[in-house]
Coordinates of C-alpha atoms and ligand atoms in Angstrom, one line a residue:
X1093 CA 0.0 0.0 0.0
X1094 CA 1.4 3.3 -1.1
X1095 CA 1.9 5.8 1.8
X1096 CA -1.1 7.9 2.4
X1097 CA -1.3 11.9 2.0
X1098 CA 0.1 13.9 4.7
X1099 CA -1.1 17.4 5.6
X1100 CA 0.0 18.8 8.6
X1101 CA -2.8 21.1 10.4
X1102 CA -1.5 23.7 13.0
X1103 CA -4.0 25.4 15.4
X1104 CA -3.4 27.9 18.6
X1105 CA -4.6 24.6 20.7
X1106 CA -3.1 21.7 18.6
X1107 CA -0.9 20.5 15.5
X1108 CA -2.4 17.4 14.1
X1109 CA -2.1 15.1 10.9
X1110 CA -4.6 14.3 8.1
X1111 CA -3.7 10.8 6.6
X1112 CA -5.4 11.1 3.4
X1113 CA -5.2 7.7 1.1
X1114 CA -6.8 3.9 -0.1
X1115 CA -7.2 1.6 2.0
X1116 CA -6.2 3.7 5.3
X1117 CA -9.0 1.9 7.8
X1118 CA -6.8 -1.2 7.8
X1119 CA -3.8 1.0 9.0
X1120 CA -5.7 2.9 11.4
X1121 CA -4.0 1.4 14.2
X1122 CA -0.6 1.9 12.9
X1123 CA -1.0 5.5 12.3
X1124 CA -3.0 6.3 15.6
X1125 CA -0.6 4.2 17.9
X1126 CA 2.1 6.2 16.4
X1127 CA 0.8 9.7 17.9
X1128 CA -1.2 8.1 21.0
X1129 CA -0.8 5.9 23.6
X1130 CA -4.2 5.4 25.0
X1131 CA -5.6 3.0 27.5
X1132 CA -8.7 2.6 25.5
X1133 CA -9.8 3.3 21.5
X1134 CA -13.4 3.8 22.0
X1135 CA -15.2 3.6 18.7
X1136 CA -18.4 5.5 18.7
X1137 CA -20.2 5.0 14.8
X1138 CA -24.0 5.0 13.7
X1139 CA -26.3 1.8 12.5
X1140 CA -25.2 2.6 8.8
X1141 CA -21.4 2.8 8.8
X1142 CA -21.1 0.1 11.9
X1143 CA -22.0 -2.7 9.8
X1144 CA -19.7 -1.9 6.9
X1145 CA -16.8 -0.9 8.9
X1146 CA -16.6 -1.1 12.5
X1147 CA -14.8 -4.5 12.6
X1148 CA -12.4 -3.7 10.3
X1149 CA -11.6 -0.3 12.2
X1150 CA -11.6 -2.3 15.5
X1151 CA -9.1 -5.1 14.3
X1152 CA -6.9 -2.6 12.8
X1153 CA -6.7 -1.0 16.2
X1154 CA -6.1 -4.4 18.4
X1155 CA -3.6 -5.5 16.5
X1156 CA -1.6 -2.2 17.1
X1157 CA -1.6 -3.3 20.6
X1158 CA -4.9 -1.4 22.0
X1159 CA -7.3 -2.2 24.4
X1160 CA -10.9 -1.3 21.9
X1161 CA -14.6 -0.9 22.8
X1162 CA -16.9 0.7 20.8
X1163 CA -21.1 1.9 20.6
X1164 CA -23.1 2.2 17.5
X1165 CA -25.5 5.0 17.6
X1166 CA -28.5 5.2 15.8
X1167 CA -28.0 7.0 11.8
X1168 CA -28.9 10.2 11.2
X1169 CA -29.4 14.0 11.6
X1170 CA -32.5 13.6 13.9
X1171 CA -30.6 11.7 16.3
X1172 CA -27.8 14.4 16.7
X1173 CA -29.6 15.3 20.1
X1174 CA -29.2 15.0 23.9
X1175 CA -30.8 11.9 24.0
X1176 CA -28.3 10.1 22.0
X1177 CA -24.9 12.3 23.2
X1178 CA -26.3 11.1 26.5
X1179 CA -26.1 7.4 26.0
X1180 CA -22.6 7.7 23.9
X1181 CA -21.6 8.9 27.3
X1182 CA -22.8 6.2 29.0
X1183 CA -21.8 3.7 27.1
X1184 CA -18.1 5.9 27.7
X1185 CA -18.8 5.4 31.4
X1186 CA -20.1 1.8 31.1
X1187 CA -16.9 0.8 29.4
X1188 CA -14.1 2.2 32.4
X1189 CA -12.9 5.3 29.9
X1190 CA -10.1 7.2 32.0
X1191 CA -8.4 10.8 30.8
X1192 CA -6.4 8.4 29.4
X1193 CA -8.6 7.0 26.5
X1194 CA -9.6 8.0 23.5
X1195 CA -12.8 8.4 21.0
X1196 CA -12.6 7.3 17.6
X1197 CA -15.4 8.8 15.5
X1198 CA -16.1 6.2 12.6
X1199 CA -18.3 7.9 10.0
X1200 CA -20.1 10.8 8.1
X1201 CA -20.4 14.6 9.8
X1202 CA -23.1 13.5 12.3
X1203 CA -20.4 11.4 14.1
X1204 CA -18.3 12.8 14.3
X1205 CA -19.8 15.8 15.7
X1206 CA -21.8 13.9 18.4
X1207 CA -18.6 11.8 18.9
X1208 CA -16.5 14.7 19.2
X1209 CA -18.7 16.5 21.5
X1210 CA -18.6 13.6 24.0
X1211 CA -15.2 13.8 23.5
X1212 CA -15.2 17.3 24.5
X1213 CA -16.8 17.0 27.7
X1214 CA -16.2 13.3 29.3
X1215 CA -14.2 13.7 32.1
X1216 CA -13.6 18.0 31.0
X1217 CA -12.2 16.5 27.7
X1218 CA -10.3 13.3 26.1
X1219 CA -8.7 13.4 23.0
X1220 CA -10.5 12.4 19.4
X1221 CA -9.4 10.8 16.1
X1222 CA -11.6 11.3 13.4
X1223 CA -12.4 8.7 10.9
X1224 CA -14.7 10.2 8.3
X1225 CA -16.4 8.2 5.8
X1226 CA -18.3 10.7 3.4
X1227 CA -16.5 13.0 1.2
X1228 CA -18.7 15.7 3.2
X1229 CA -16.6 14.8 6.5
X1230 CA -13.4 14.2 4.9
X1231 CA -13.7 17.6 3.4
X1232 CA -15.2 19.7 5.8
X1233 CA -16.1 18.5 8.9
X1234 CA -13.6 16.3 10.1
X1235 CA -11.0 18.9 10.0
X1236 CA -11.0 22.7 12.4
X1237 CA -12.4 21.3 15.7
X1238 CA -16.4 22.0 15.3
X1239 CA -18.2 19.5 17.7
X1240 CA -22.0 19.9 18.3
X1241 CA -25.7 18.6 18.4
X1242 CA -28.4 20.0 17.8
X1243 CA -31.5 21.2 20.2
X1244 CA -35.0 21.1 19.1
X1245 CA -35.1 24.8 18.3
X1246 CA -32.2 24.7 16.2
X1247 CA -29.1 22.9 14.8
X1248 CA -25.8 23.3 16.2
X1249 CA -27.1 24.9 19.2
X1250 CA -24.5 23.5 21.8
X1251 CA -20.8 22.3 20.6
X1252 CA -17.6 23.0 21.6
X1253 CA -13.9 23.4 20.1
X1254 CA -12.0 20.1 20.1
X1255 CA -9.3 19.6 17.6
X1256 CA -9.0 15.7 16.8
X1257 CA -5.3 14.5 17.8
X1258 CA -5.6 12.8 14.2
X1259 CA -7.5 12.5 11.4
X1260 CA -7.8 9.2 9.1
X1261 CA -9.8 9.8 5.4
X1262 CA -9.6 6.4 3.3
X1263 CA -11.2 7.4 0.0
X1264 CA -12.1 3.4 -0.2
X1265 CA -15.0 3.9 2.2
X1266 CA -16.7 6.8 -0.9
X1267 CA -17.8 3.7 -3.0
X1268 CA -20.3 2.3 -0.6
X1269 CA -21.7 5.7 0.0
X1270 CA -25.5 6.7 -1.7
X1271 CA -25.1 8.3 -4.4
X1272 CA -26.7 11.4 -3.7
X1273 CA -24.5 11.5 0.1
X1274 CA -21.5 11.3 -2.1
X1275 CA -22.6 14.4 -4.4
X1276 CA -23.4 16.3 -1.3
X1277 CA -19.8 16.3 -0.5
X1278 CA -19.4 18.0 -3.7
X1279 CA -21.2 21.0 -2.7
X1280 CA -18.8 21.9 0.0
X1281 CA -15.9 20.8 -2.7
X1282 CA -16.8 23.7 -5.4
X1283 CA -17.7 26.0 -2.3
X1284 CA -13.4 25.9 -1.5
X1285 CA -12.9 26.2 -5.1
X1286 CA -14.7 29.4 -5.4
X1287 CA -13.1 30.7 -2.2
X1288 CA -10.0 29.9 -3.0
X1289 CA -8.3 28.0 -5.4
X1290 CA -8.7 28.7 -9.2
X1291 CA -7.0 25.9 -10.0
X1292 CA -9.0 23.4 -8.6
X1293 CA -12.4 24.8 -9.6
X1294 CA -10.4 24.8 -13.1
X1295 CA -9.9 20.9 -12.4
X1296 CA -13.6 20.3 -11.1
X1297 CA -15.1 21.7 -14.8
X1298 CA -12.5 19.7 -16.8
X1299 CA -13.3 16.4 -15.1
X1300 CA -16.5 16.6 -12.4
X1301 CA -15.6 14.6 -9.3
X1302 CA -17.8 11.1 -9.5
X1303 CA -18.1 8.2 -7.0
X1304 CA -16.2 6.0 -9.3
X1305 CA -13.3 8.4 -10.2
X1306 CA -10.1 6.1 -9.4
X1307 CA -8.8 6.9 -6.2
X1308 CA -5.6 9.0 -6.9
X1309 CA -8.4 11.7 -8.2
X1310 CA -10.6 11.0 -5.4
X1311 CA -7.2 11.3 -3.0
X1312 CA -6.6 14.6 -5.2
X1313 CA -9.9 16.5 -4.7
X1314 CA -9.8 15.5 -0.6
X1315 CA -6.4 16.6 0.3
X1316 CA -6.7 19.8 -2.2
X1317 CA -9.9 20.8 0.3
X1318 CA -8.3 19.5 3.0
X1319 CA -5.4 22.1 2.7
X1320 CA -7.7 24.9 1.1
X1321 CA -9.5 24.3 5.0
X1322 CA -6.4 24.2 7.0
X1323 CA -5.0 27.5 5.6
X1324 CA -7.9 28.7 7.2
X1325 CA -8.5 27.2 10.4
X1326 CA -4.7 27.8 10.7
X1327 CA -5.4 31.6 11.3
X1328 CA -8.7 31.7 12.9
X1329 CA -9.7 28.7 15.0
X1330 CA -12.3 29.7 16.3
X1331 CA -14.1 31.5 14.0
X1332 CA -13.6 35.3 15.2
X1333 CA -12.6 36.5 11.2
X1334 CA -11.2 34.4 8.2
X1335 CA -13.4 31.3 9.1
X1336 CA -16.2 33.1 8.6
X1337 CA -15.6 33.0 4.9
X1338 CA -16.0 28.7 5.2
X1339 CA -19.3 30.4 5.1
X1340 CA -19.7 31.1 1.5
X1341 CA -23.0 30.3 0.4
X1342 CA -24.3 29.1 3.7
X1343 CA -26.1 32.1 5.0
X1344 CA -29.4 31.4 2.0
X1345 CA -28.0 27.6 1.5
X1346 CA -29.0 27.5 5.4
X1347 CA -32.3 29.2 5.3
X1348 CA -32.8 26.9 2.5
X1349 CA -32.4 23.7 4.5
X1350 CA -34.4 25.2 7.1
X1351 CA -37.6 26.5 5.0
X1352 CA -37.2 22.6 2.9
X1353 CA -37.1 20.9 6.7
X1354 CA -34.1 19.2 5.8
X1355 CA -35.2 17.1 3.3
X1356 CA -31.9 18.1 1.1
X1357 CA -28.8 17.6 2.0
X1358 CA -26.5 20.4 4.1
X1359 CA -24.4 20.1 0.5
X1360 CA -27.3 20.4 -2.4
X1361 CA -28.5 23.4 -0.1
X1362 CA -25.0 25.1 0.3
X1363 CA -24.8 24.6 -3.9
X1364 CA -27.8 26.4 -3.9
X1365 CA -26.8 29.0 -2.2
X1366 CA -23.6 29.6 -3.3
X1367 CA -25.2 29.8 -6.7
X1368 CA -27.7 32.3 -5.5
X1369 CA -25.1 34.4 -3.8
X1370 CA -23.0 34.6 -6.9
X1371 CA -25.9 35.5 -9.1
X1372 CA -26.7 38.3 -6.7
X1373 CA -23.2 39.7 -6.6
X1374 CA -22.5 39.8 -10.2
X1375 CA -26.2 41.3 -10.7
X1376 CA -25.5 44.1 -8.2
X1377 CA -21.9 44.3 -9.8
X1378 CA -19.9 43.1 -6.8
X1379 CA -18.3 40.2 -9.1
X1380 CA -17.0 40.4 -12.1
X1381 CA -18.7 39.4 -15.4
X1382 CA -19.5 35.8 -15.6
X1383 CA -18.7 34.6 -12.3
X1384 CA -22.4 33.1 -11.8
X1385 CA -22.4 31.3 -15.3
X1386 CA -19.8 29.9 -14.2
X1387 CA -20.5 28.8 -10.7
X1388 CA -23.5 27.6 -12.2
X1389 CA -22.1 25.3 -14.4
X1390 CA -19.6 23.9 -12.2
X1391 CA -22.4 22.9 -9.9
X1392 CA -24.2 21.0 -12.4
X1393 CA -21.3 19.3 -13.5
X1394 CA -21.0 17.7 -10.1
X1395 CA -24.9 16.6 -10.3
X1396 CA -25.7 19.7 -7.7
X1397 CA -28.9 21.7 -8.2
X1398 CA -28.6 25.4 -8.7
X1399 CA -31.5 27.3 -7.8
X1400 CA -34.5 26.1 -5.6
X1401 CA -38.1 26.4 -5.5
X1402 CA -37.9 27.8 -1.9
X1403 CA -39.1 31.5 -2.1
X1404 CA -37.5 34.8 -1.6
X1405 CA -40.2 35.6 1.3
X1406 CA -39.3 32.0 2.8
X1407 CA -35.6 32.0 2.8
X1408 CA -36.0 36.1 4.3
X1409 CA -38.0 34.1 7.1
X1410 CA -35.2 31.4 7.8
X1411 CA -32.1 34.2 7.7
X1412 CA -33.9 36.0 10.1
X1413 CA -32.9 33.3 13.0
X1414 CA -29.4 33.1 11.4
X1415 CA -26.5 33.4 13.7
X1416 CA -24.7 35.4 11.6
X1417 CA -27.3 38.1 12.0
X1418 CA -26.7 41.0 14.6
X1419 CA -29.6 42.9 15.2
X1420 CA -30.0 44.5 12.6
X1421 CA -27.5 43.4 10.5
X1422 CA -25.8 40.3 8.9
X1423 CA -22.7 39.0 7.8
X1424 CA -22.4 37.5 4.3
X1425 CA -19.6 36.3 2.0
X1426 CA -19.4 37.6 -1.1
X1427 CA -18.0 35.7 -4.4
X1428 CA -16.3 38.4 -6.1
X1429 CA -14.4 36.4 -9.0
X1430 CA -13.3 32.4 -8.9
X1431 CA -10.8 32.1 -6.0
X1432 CA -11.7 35.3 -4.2
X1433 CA -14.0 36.3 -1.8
X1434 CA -15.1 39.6 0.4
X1435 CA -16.9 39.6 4.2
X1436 CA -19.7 42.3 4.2
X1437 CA -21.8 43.4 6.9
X1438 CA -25.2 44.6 5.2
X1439 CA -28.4 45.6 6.7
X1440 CA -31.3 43.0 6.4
X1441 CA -33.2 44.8 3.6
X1442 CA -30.1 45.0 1.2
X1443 CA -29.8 41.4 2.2
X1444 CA -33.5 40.8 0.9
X1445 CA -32.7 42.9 -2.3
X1446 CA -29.5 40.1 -2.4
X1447 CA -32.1 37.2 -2.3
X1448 CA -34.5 38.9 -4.5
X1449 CA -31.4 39.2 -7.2
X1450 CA -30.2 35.8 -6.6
X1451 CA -33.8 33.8 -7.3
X1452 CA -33.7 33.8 -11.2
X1453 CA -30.7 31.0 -12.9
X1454 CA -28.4 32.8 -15.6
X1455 CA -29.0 30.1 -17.4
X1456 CA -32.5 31.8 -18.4
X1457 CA -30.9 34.9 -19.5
X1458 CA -28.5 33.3 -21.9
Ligands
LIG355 N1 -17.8 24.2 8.1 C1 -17.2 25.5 8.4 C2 -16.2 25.5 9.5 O1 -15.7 24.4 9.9 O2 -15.9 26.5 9.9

């Protein structure tokens, strides 16, 4: 087996690898025992990755030497909630963890955020290695620190900061994913390209990222995010300026996944929005000339919608509740040509005349 990817994330709290490669979840245990010595590798994953993977993750780690226990937690967004951080703690408790042990979170975002919270907190904190299985996590979440769950009045209501001590991506584990998880990954993919790198977005045109791309192109795409994300989390852990722009197209992608109740994917949404935004900065001549044609394009190359049935009114409704509103203000990020980006703060009726500009596809004007 070839040697994986290596990039090397530094943080004010904690320098940490991501192993990027194919095949990676039967080296797991090399590559973790060669950071950490814990007492314990406690696997947390969910009732869809568990059955694929968990064994293979767990032999990987005993033969390393480690002492492994593990809980499988029930799939999905609606159980990111107290209920379920509640019995991964347990089940933490249940199995002697010390300060000494660690979580491994096996699987998608949801994981490893519940995972990572419970990392967070047992015991005032334990360290976590992230294992993430959908090119969402590998991508986005896995990497910066962001652990959370969600309340019933709102996602991603109570989290903390924990960066993982390692972080494992083995492209292998894309192929079993559903074909419409796997594009959702994409949407956070062309939102780094727009931020920040012309030369990938150049890449993602020329040859659209698909679940069977051979796995030196699927390596490729992850570890070219996976830096884009580190350059940023590098300056601004915690989110206090630069990391704000990881934000691109969230702000209507998230009133969008709100006013839908979640029945799209965080990804489709964000690809929606960061459509939108771009078609509303190049019509109010904040981007230059055929940024949004572009953008728009891209995203349907990767199978990504581009504009959404939700209304203007509706997503003016959801924004309202966003955090990144103050008072009477709110902070968006603004595509002004492919790799570059500006932060404005904008009251909330030039951000309704943004939605109003973005509704329409440039496709229909061509
Ligand atoms: N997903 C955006 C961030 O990690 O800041």
């Amino acid at each position: 087996m070839s040697e994986p990817v290596r990039i090397c994330v530094t943080t004010t709290s904690r320098t940490y690898d991501v192993l990027v490669g194919a095949g990676l979840l039967d080296e797991l245990g090399r590559h973790l025992a060669a950071v950490l010595c814990p007492d314990v590798a406690f696997v947390v994953t969910d009732t869809n990755v568990g059955p694929l993977y968990l064994e293979r993750a767990c032999t990987s780690l005993r033969e390393a030497g480690l002492k492994v226990a593990s809980v499988t937690i029930p799939a999905g967004e609606s159980h990111k909630n107290l209920s379920t951080y509640g019995s991964i703690l347990s089940a933490m408790a249940e199995a002697h963890l010390t300060r000494s042990s660690l979580v491994v979170a096996l699987g998608g975002g949801v994981v490893g955020d519940m995972a990572g919270f419970a990392a967070a907190t047992y015991m005032r904190g334990i360290p976590v290695v992230q294992v993430p299985t959908t090119l969402l996590s590998m991508v986005d979440s896995s990497v910066g620190g962001k652990t959370a769950i969600d309340l019933s009045v709102g996602k991603n209501l109570v989290g903390a900061f924990l960066q993982p001590s390692l972080v494992v991506a083995d492209v292998q584990t894309l192929s079993t994913l559903d074909p419409y998880v796997f594009a959702d990954g994409m949407g956070e993919v062309v939102k780094h390209a727009v931020l920040a790198d012309p030369t990938l977005f150049t890449s993602l045109e020329e040859r659209p990222v698909t679940q069977d791309a051979d796995e030196a192109y699927l390596c490729e795409v992850v570890a070219t995010n996976v830096a884009i994300k580190r350059d940023v989390v590098a300056t601004d852990e915690q989110e206090r300026g630069l990391r704000q722009t990881l934000n691109l197209g969230h702000t209507i992608g998230h009133a969008i996944e709100a006013a839908g109740s979640y029945r799209e994917g965080h990804g489709h949404c964000v690809a929606m929005g960061l459509c939108h935004i771009a078609r509303a900065a190049e019509r109010k001549g904040w981007a230059e000339p055929g940024l949004a044609q572009r953008v728009e394009r891209c995203v349907a190359l990767q199978e990504l919608p581009i504009a959404t049935d939700i209304t203007p009114a509706e997503i003016l409704g959801q924004a309202a509740h966003d955090k990144k509103r103050h008072g009477e203000t709110i902070n968006v990020v603004v595509p002004t040509r492919i790799g570059a980006v500006e932060m404005r703060t904008i009251d909330f009726e030039q951000f309704g005349e943004l939605v109003e500009l973005g509704c329409r596809p440039m496709q229909s004007e061509a």
